Amino acid sequence: GAVVSQHPSWVICKSGTSVKIECRSLDFQATTMFWYRQFPKQSLMLMATSNEGSKATYEQGVEKDKFLINHASLTLSTLTVTSAHPEDSSFYICGAEDVDTGGTEAFFGQGTRLTVV
Amino acid sequence: AQKVTQAQTEISVVEKEDVTLDCVYETRDTTYYLFWYKQPPSGELVFLIRRNSFDEQNEISGRYSWNFQKSTSSFNFTITASQVVDSAVYFCALSEGINTNAGKSTFGDGTTLTVKP
């Protein structure tokens, strides 16, 4: 089955620093990737849709200057949390749609737990 | 606007019991897709099923079955003879429009299922 690898699985950083999270589709091409945020015991909130070679589309209320998304290739999208603060601590999950399935199925990474201290 | 409601926050059953997880959705589109995902303690989202709005056939996959009823806007998920490994958070999700965009979905708040031995 299609595999999405997300790295790192967890990260602890100091307040004010930036953190980059990578999302890779290992065995398929993903023209579209998605970034979600999940607070403890809560649902997933879509942050942005990332399209290969173009700017990401952010959901309302998500600061694009704070959450920088780059989708440089068909297999890699990155999320950079800039100048992280404790309130950015959360579980971030990326998802990818397989081009061959026409978006009918999404595959998700294992998530990254970010803790800002 | 689309909305997914999973009224059951937590369910606890004893192994081998059957359990049904409820999902009610709201959408103004006539074309939409419904999904169920499993999120085990490790965090990754595991795709379970996709159903489009034109296909009301129920589906069975091993111990899993899904009941889709447009008349009540429900897409319920039943696990038969539950096992401890079924313990996880289960999310129901909705994606509107002709293009599935499985990765761009509105998720319910999730139901935490605990199966006790």
PDB file of C-alpha atoms in Angstrom:
ATOM      1  CA  GLY A   1       0.000   0.000   0.000  1.00  0.00           C
ATOM      2  CA  ALA A   2       0.931   3.634  -0.370  1.00  0.00           C
ATOM      3  CA  VAL A   3       3.179   4.943   2.346  1.00  0.00           C
ATOM      4  CA  VAL A   4       3.616   8.466   3.594  1.00  0.00           C
ATOM      5  CA  SER A   5       6.613   9.104   5.776  1.00  0.00           C
ATOM      6  CA  GLN A   6       6.691  12.050   8.105  1.00  0.00           C
ATOM      7  CA  HIS A   7       9.826  13.212   9.862  1.00  0.00           C
ATOM      8  CA  PRO A   8      10.563  13.818  12.633  1.00  0.00           C
ATOM      9  CA  SER A   9       8.074  11.874  14.740  1.00  0.00           C
ATOM     10  CA  TRP A  10       8.590  14.239  17.609  1.00  0.00           C
ATOM     11  CA  VAL A  11      10.557  17.384  18.224  1.00  0.00           C
ATOM     12  CA  ILE A  12      11.172  19.672  21.157  1.00  0.00           C
ATOM     13  CA  CYS A  13      12.331  23.165  20.412  1.00  0.00           C
ATOM     14  CA  LYS A  14      12.903  26.407  22.237  1.00  0.00           C
ATOM     15  CA  SER A  15      10.500  29.265  21.922  1.00  0.00           C
ATOM     16  CA  GLY A  16      11.487  31.568  19.084  1.00  0.00           C
ATOM     17  CA  THR A  17      13.190  28.956  16.951  1.00  0.00           C
ATOM     18  CA  SER A  18      11.898  27.426  13.727  1.00  0.00           C
ATOM     19  CA  VAL A  19      11.094  23.806  13.090  1.00  0.00           C
ATOM     20  CA  LYS A  20      10.782  22.004   9.771  1.00  0.00           C
ATOM     21  CA  ILE A  21       8.628  18.914   9.307  1.00  0.00           C
ATOM     22  CA  GLU A  22       8.994  16.772   6.212  1.00  0.00           C
ATOM     23  CA  CYS A  23       6.308  14.727   4.518  1.00  0.00           C
ATOM     24  CA  ARG A  24       7.288  12.257   1.824  1.00  0.00           C
ATOM     25  CA  SER A  25       5.249   9.924  -0.324  1.00  0.00           C
ATOM     26  CA  LEU A  26       7.491   6.908  -0.604  1.00  0.00           C
ATOM     27  CA  ASP A  27       5.964   4.844  -3.362  1.00  0.00           C
ATOM     28  CA  PHE A  28       3.620   7.134  -5.206  1.00  0.00           C
ATOM     29  CA  GLN A  29       3.439  10.601  -6.636  1.00  0.00           C
ATOM     30  CA  ALA A  30       1.412  13.165  -4.791  1.00  0.00           C
ATOM     31  CA  THR A  31       0.515  16.344  -6.603  1.00  0.00           C
ATOM     32  CA  THR A  32      -1.503  17.391  -3.599  1.00  0.00           C
ATOM     33  CA  MET A  33      -0.569  17.120   0.039  1.00  0.00           C
ATOM     34  CA  PHE A  34      -2.380  18.345   3.090  1.00  0.00           C
ATOM     35  CA  TRP A  35      -1.329  19.512   6.503  1.00  0.00           C
ATOM     36  CA  TYR A  36      -3.499  18.998   9.539  1.00  0.00           C
ATOM     37  CA  ARG A  37      -3.160  20.002  13.153  1.00  0.00           C
ATOM     38  CA  GLN A  38      -4.588  18.002  15.988  1.00  0.00           C
ATOM     39  CA  PHE A  39      -4.929  19.186  19.562  1.00  0.00           C
ATOM     40  CA  PRO A  40      -5.109  16.634  22.389  1.00  0.00           C
ATOM     41  CA  LYS A  41      -8.341  14.660  22.305  1.00  0.00           C
ATOM     42  CA  GLN A  42      -9.624  16.764  19.462  1.00  0.00           C
ATOM     43  CA  SER A  43     -10.262  16.364  15.806  1.00  0.00           C
ATOM     44  CA  LEU A  44      -8.035  17.146  12.892  1.00  0.00           C
ATOM     45  CA  MET A  45      -8.086  20.680  11.619  1.00  0.00           C
ATOM     46  CA  LEU A  46      -7.021  21.262   8.041  1.00  0.00           C
ATOM     47  CA  MET A  47      -4.336  23.913   7.910  1.00  0.00           C
ATOM     48  CA  ALA A  48      -3.451  24.050   4.246  1.00  0.00           C
ATOM     49  CA  THR A  49      -3.451  22.294   0.921  1.00  0.00           C
ATOM     50  CA  SER A  50      -0.099  22.000  -0.746  1.00  0.00           C
ATOM     51  CA  ASN A  51       0.218  21.639  -4.503  1.00  0.00           C
ATOM     52  CA  GLU A  52       3.442  20.670  -6.192  1.00  0.00           C
ATOM     53  CA  GLY A  53       5.126  23.645  -7.766  1.00  0.00           C
ATOM     54  CA  SER A  54       2.689  26.262  -6.555  1.00  0.00           C
ATOM     55  CA  LYS A  55       1.818  28.198  -3.441  1.00  0.00           C
ATOM     56  CA  ALA A  56      -0.090  26.468  -0.711  1.00  0.00           C
ATOM     57  CA  THR A  57      -3.716  27.279  -0.062  1.00  0.00           C
ATOM     58  CA  TYR A  58      -4.288  28.096   3.573  1.00  0.00           C
ATOM     59  CA  GLU A  59      -7.507  27.641   5.497  1.00  0.00           C
ATOM     60  CA  GLN A  60      -9.097  30.620   7.124  1.00  0.00           C
ATOM     61  CA  GLY A  61      -7.405  31.586  10.347  1.00  0.00           C
ATOM     62  CA  VAL A  62      -4.098  29.883   9.591  1.00  0.00           C
ATOM     63  CA  GLU A  63      -1.145  32.266   9.478  1.00  0.00           C
ATOM     64  CA  LYS A  64       0.726  31.572   6.283  1.00  0.00           C
ATOM     65  CA  ASP A  65       3.762  33.524   7.437  1.00  0.00           C
ATOM     66  CA  LYS A  66       4.001  31.395  10.521  1.00  0.00           C
ATOM     67  CA  PHE A  67       3.359  28.046   8.897  1.00  0.00           C
ATOM     68  CA  LEU A  68       5.449  27.992   5.753  1.00  0.00           C
ATOM     69  CA  ILE A  69       4.636  25.204   3.342  1.00  0.00           C
ATOM     70  CA  ASN A  70       6.772  24.171   0.428  1.00  0.00           C
ATOM     71  CA  HIS A  71       5.903  21.438  -2.056  1.00  0.00           C
ATOM     72  CA  ALA A  72       8.995  21.280  -4.198  1.00  0.00           C
ATOM     73  CA  SER A  73       8.503  17.876  -5.759  1.00  0.00           C
ATOM     74  CA  LEU A  74       5.862  15.246  -6.334  1.00  0.00           C
ATOM     75  CA  THR A  75       7.065  13.338  -3.305  1.00  0.00           C
ATOM     76  CA  LEU A  76       7.987  15.973  -0.758  1.00  0.00           C
ATOM     77  CA  SER A  77       6.178  18.691   1.125  1.00  0.00           C
ATOM     78  CA  THR A  78       7.578  20.545   4.112  1.00  0.00           C
ATOM     79  CA  LEU A  79       5.947  22.523   6.887  1.00  0.00           C
ATOM     80  CA  THR A  80       8.096  25.035   8.720  1.00  0.00           C
ATOM     81  CA  VAL A  81       6.796  26.485  11.938  1.00  0.00           C
ATOM     82  CA  THR A  82       8.572  29.803  12.215  1.00  0.00           C
ATOM     83  CA  SER A  83       9.342  31.514  15.505  1.00  0.00           C
ATOM     84  CA  ALA A  84       7.563  28.780  17.373  1.00  0.00           C
ATOM     85  CA  HIS A  85       5.798  29.522  20.628  1.00  0.00           C
ATOM     86  CA  PRO A  86       4.299  27.207  23.255  1.00  0.00           C
ATOM     87  CA  GLU A  87       0.835  27.634  21.757  1.00  0.00           C
ATOM     88  CA  ASP A  88       2.154  26.032  18.562  1.00  0.00           C
ATOM     89  CA  SER A  89       2.723  22.810  20.457  1.00  0.00           C
ATOM     90  CA  SER A  90       0.513  20.253  18.809  1.00  0.00           C
ATOM     91  CA  PHE A  91       0.368  17.099  16.716  1.00  0.00           C
ATOM     92  CA  TYR A  92       0.852  17.799  13.024  1.00  0.00           C
ATOM     93  CA  ILE A  93      -0.193  15.265  10.405  1.00  0.00           C
ATOM     94  CA  CYS A  94       0.399  15.379   6.685  1.00  0.00           C
ATOM     95  CA  GLY A  95      -1.676  13.592   4.092  1.00  0.00           C
ATOM     96  CA  ALA A  96      -1.173  12.922   0.430  1.00  0.00           C
ATOM     97  CA  GLU A  97      -3.391  11.981  -2.447  1.00  0.00           C
ATOM     98  CA  ASP A  98      -2.143   9.452  -4.943  1.00  0.00           C
ATOM     99  CA  VAL A  99      -2.346  10.898  -8.451  1.00  0.00           C
ATOM    100  CA  ASP A 100      -3.326   7.520  -9.802  1.00  0.00           C
ATOM    101  CA  THR A 101      -6.396   7.251  -7.592  1.00  0.00           C
ATOM    102  CA  GLY A 102      -7.663  10.667  -8.630  1.00  0.00           C
ATOM    103  CA  GLY A 103      -7.923  11.897  -5.091  1.00  0.00           C
ATOM    104  CA  THR A 104     -10.289   9.183  -3.986  1.00  0.00           C
ATOM    105  CA  GLU A 105      -8.001   7.991  -1.269  1.00  0.00           C
ATOM    106  CA  ALA A 106      -5.667   9.817   1.054  1.00  0.00           C
ATOM    107  CA  PHE A 107      -2.700   8.435   2.908  1.00  0.00           C
ATOM    108  CA  PHE A 108      -1.385   9.979   6.068  1.00  0.00           C
ATOM    109  CA  GLY A 109       1.949  10.163   7.750  1.00  0.00           C
ATOM    110  CA  GLN A 110       2.521   9.026  11.295  1.00  0.00           C
ATOM    111  CA  GLY A 111       2.399  12.567  12.574  1.00  0.00           C
ATOM    112  CA  THR A 112       4.868  14.860  14.310  1.00  0.00           C
ATOM    113  CA  ARG A 113       4.442  15.872  17.904  1.00  0.00           C
ATOM    114  CA  LEU A 114       5.854  19.356  18.372  1.00  0.00           C
ATOM    115  CA  THR A 115       6.574  20.652  21.840  1.00  0.00           C
ATOM    116  CA  VAL A 116       7.751  24.221  22.191  1.00  0.00           C
ATOM    117  CA  VAL A 117       9.337  25.064  25.534  1.00  0.00           C
TER     118      VAL A 117
ATOM    119  CA  ALA B   1     -21.113  24.390   5.056  1.00  0.00           C
ATOM    120  CA  GLN B   2     -20.190  20.836   5.751  1.00  0.00           C
ATOM    121  CA  LYS B   3     -20.243  19.257   9.167  1.00  0.00           C
ATOM    122  CA  VAL B   4     -19.602  15.844  10.639  1.00  0.00           C
ATOM    123  CA  THR B   5     -20.943  14.830  14.032  1.00  0.00           C
ATOM    124  CA  GLN B   6     -19.761  11.849  15.994  1.00  0.00           C
ATOM    125  CA  ALA B   7     -21.934  12.022  19.063  1.00  0.00           C
ATOM    126  CA  GLN B   8     -20.155   9.239  20.918  1.00  0.00           C
ATOM    127  CA  THR B   9     -17.013  10.640  22.465  1.00  0.00           C
ATOM    128  CA  GLU B  10     -15.933   7.417  24.120  1.00  0.00           C
ATOM    129  CA  ILE B  11     -17.122   3.829  23.952  1.00  0.00           C
ATOM    130  CA  SER B  12     -15.895   0.954  26.037  1.00  0.00           C
ATOM    131  CA  VAL B  13     -16.733  -2.660  25.269  1.00  0.00           C
ATOM    132  CA  VAL B  14     -15.519  -6.061  26.252  1.00  0.00           C
ATOM    133  CA  GLU B  15     -13.735  -8.169  23.697  1.00  0.00           C
ATOM    134  CA  LYS B  16     -16.015 -10.083  21.300  1.00  0.00           C
ATOM    135  CA  GLU B  17     -18.841  -7.619  21.701  1.00  0.00           C
ATOM    136  CA  ASP B  18     -20.202  -5.864  18.630  1.00  0.00           C
ATOM    137  CA  VAL B  19     -19.973  -2.092  18.602  1.00  0.00           C
ATOM    138  CA  THR B  20     -21.411   0.581  16.329  1.00  0.00           C
ATOM    139  CA  LEU B  21     -19.867   3.987  15.884  1.00  0.00           C
ATOM    140  CA  ASP B  22     -22.271   6.661  14.731  1.00  0.00           C
ATOM    141  CA  CYS B  23     -21.603   9.365  12.174  1.00  0.00           C
ATOM    142  CA  VAL B  24     -24.053  12.024  11.031  1.00  0.00           C
ATOM    143  CA  TYR B  25     -23.114  14.531   8.379  1.00  0.00           C
ATOM    144  CA  GLU B  26     -24.415  17.755   6.903  1.00  0.00           C
ATOM    145  CA  THR B  27     -23.797  18.991   3.399  1.00  0.00           C
ATOM    146  CA  ARG B  28     -25.548  21.003   0.743  1.00  0.00           C
ATOM    147  CA  ASP B  29     -23.795  19.236  -2.099  1.00  0.00           C
ATOM    148  CA  THR B  30     -25.437  16.350  -3.892  1.00  0.00           C
ATOM    149  CA  THR B  31     -22.025  14.898  -4.650  1.00  0.00           C
ATOM    150  CA  TYR B  32     -19.824  14.097  -1.716  1.00  0.00           C
ATOM    151  CA  TYR B  33     -17.649  11.410  -0.229  1.00  0.00           C
ATOM    152  CA  LEU B  34     -17.595   9.907   3.216  1.00  0.00           C
ATOM    153  CA  PHE B  35     -14.640   8.277   4.900  1.00  0.00           C
ATOM    154  CA  TRP B  36     -13.739   6.413   8.034  1.00  0.00           C
ATOM    155  CA  TYR B  37     -10.244   6.479   9.492  1.00  0.00           C
ATOM    156  CA  LYS B  38      -8.649   4.711  12.426  1.00  0.00           C
ATOM    157  CA  GLN B  39      -6.060   6.456  14.575  1.00  0.00           C
ATOM    158  CA  PRO B  40      -4.266   4.014  16.871  1.00  0.00           C
ATOM    159  CA  PRO B  41      -2.204   5.272  19.825  1.00  0.00           C
ATOM    160  CA  SER B  42       0.829   5.573  17.561  1.00  0.00           C
ATOM    161  CA  GLY B  43      -0.859   8.505  15.858  1.00  0.00           C
ATOM    162  CA  GLU B  44      -1.038   7.708  12.181  1.00  0.00           C
ATOM    163  CA  LEU B  45      -4.336   7.816  10.367  1.00  0.00           C
ATOM    164  CA  VAL B  46      -5.343   4.574   8.719  1.00  0.00           C
ATOM    165  CA  PHE B  47      -7.816   4.776   5.853  1.00  0.00           C
ATOM    166  CA  LEU B  48     -10.674   2.311   6.293  1.00  0.00           C
ATOM    167  CA  ILE B  49     -13.311   3.109   3.704  1.00  0.00           C
ATOM    168  CA  ARG B  50     -14.583   5.621   1.170  1.00  0.00           C
ATOM    169  CA  ARG B  51     -18.167   5.879   0.019  1.00  0.00           C
ATOM    170  CA  ASN B  52     -19.588   8.309  -2.520  1.00  0.00           C
ATOM    171  CA  SER B  53     -23.025   9.868  -2.247  1.00  0.00           C
ATOM    172  CA  PHE B  54     -24.425   7.883  -5.144  1.00  0.00           C
ATOM    173  CA  ASP B  55     -23.613   4.527  -3.683  1.00  0.00           C
ATOM    174  CA  GLU B  56     -25.805   3.600  -0.750  1.00  0.00           C
ATOM    175  CA  GLN B  57     -24.831  -0.012  -0.749  1.00  0.00           C
ATOM    176  CA  ASN B  58     -23.646  -1.198   2.589  1.00  0.00           C
ATOM    177  CA  GLU B  59     -20.221  -2.702   2.734  1.00  0.00           C
ATOM    178  CA  ILE B  60     -18.647  -5.470   4.717  1.00  0.00           C
ATOM    179  CA  SER B  61     -14.948  -6.048   5.071  1.00  0.00           C
ATOM    180  CA  GLY B  62     -14.112  -8.830   7.466  1.00  0.00           C
ATOM    181  CA  ARG B  63     -15.309  -7.772  10.920  1.00  0.00           C
ATOM    182  CA  TYR B  64     -16.018  -4.251   9.706  1.00  0.00           C
ATOM    183  CA  SER B  65     -19.256  -3.116   8.124  1.00  0.00           C
ATOM    184  CA  TRP B  66     -20.662   0.236   7.158  1.00  0.00           C
ATOM    185  CA  ASN B  67     -24.261   1.383   6.868  1.00  0.00           C
ATOM    186  CA  PHE B  68     -24.832   4.420   4.670  1.00  0.00           C
ATOM    187  CA  GLN B  69     -28.295   5.987   4.787  1.00  0.00           C
ATOM    188  CA  LYS B  70     -28.815   9.217   2.900  1.00  0.00           C
ATOM    189  CA  SER B  71     -32.319   9.575   4.298  1.00  0.00           C
ATOM    190  CA  THR B  72     -30.871  10.116   7.748  1.00  0.00           C
ATOM    191  CA  SER B  73     -27.495  11.521   6.611  1.00  0.00           C
ATOM    192  CA  SER B  74     -25.721   8.816   8.512  1.00  0.00           C
ATOM    193  CA  PHE B  75     -22.719   6.639   7.812  1.00  0.00           C
ATOM    194  CA  ASN B  76     -22.352   4.278  10.728  1.00  0.00           C
ATOM    195  CA  PHE B  77     -19.530   1.852  11.318  1.00  0.00           C
ATOM    196  CA  THR B  78     -19.911  -1.496  13.044  1.00  0.00           C
ATOM    197  CA  ILE B  79     -17.168  -3.717  14.356  1.00  0.00           C
ATOM    198  CA  THR B  80     -18.270  -7.275  14.919  1.00  0.00           C
ATOM    199  CA  ALA B  81     -16.617  -9.426  17.561  1.00  0.00           C
ATOM    200  CA  SER B  82     -14.367  -6.598  18.674  1.00  0.00           C
ATOM    201  CA  GLN B  83     -10.749  -7.234  19.595  1.00  0.00           C
ATOM    202  CA  VAL B  84      -8.305  -5.404  21.808  1.00  0.00           C
ATOM    203  CA  VAL B  85      -6.395  -4.298  18.711  1.00  0.00           C
ATOM    204  CA  ASP B  86      -9.469  -2.387  17.605  1.00  0.00           C
ATOM    205  CA  SER B  87      -8.858   0.082  20.421  1.00  0.00           C
ATOM    206  CA  ALA B  88      -8.243   3.422  18.750  1.00  0.00           C
ATOM    207  CA  VAL B  89      -9.834   6.725  17.874  1.00  0.00           C
ATOM    208  CA  TYR B  90     -12.101   6.465  14.865  1.00  0.00           C
ATOM    209  CA  PHE B  91     -12.842   9.453  12.684  1.00  0.00           C
ATOM    210  CA  CYS B  92     -15.609   9.946  10.194  1.00  0.00           C
ATOM    211  CA  ALA B  93     -14.884  12.503   7.469  1.00  0.00           C
ATOM    212  CA  LEU B  94     -16.692  14.258   4.630  1.00  0.00           C
ATOM    213  CA  SER B  95     -15.412  15.717   1.386  1.00  0.00           C
ATOM    214  CA  GLU B  96     -17.731  17.740  -0.833  1.00  0.00           C
ATOM    215  CA  GLY B  97     -17.738  18.103  -4.581  1.00  0.00           C
ATOM    216  CA  ILE B  98     -17.146  16.082  -7.700  1.00  0.00           C
ATOM    217  CA  ASN B  99     -13.445  15.786  -7.101  1.00  0.00           C
ATOM    218  CA  THR B 100     -12.987  13.573  -4.125  1.00  0.00           C
ATOM    219  CA  ASN B 101     -10.087  15.333  -2.505  1.00  0.00           C
ATOM    220  CA  ALA B 102      -9.951  12.683   0.164  1.00  0.00           C
ATOM    221  CA  GLY B 103      -7.131  14.569   1.768  1.00  0.00           C
ATOM    222  CA  LYS B 104      -9.178  17.718   2.142  1.00  0.00           C
ATOM    223  CA  SER B 105     -11.955  16.618   4.386  1.00  0.00           C
ATOM    224  CA  THR B 106     -13.938  17.820   7.319  1.00  0.00           C
ATOM    225  CA  PHE B 107     -13.432  15.432  10.198  1.00  0.00           C
ATOM    226  CA  GLY B 108     -15.726  14.619  13.058  1.00  0.00           C
ATOM    227  CA  ASP B 109     -14.417  14.907  16.584  1.00  0.00           C
ATOM    228  CA  GLY B 110     -13.690  11.215  16.714  1.00  0.00           C
ATOM    229  CA  THR B 111     -14.875   8.348  18.886  1.00  0.00           C
ATOM    230  CA  THR B 112     -12.413   6.737  21.242  1.00  0.00           C
ATOM    231  CA  LEU B 113     -13.054   3.013  21.328  1.00  0.00           C
ATOM    232  CA  THR B 114     -11.605   0.940  24.111  1.00  0.00           C
ATOM    233  CA  VAL B 115     -11.899  -2.811  23.871  1.00  0.00           C
ATOM    234  CA  LYS B 116     -11.154  -4.554  27.126  1.00  0.00           C
ATOM    235  CA  PRO B 117      -9.954  -8.146  27.260  1.00  0.00           C
TER     236      PRO B 117
END
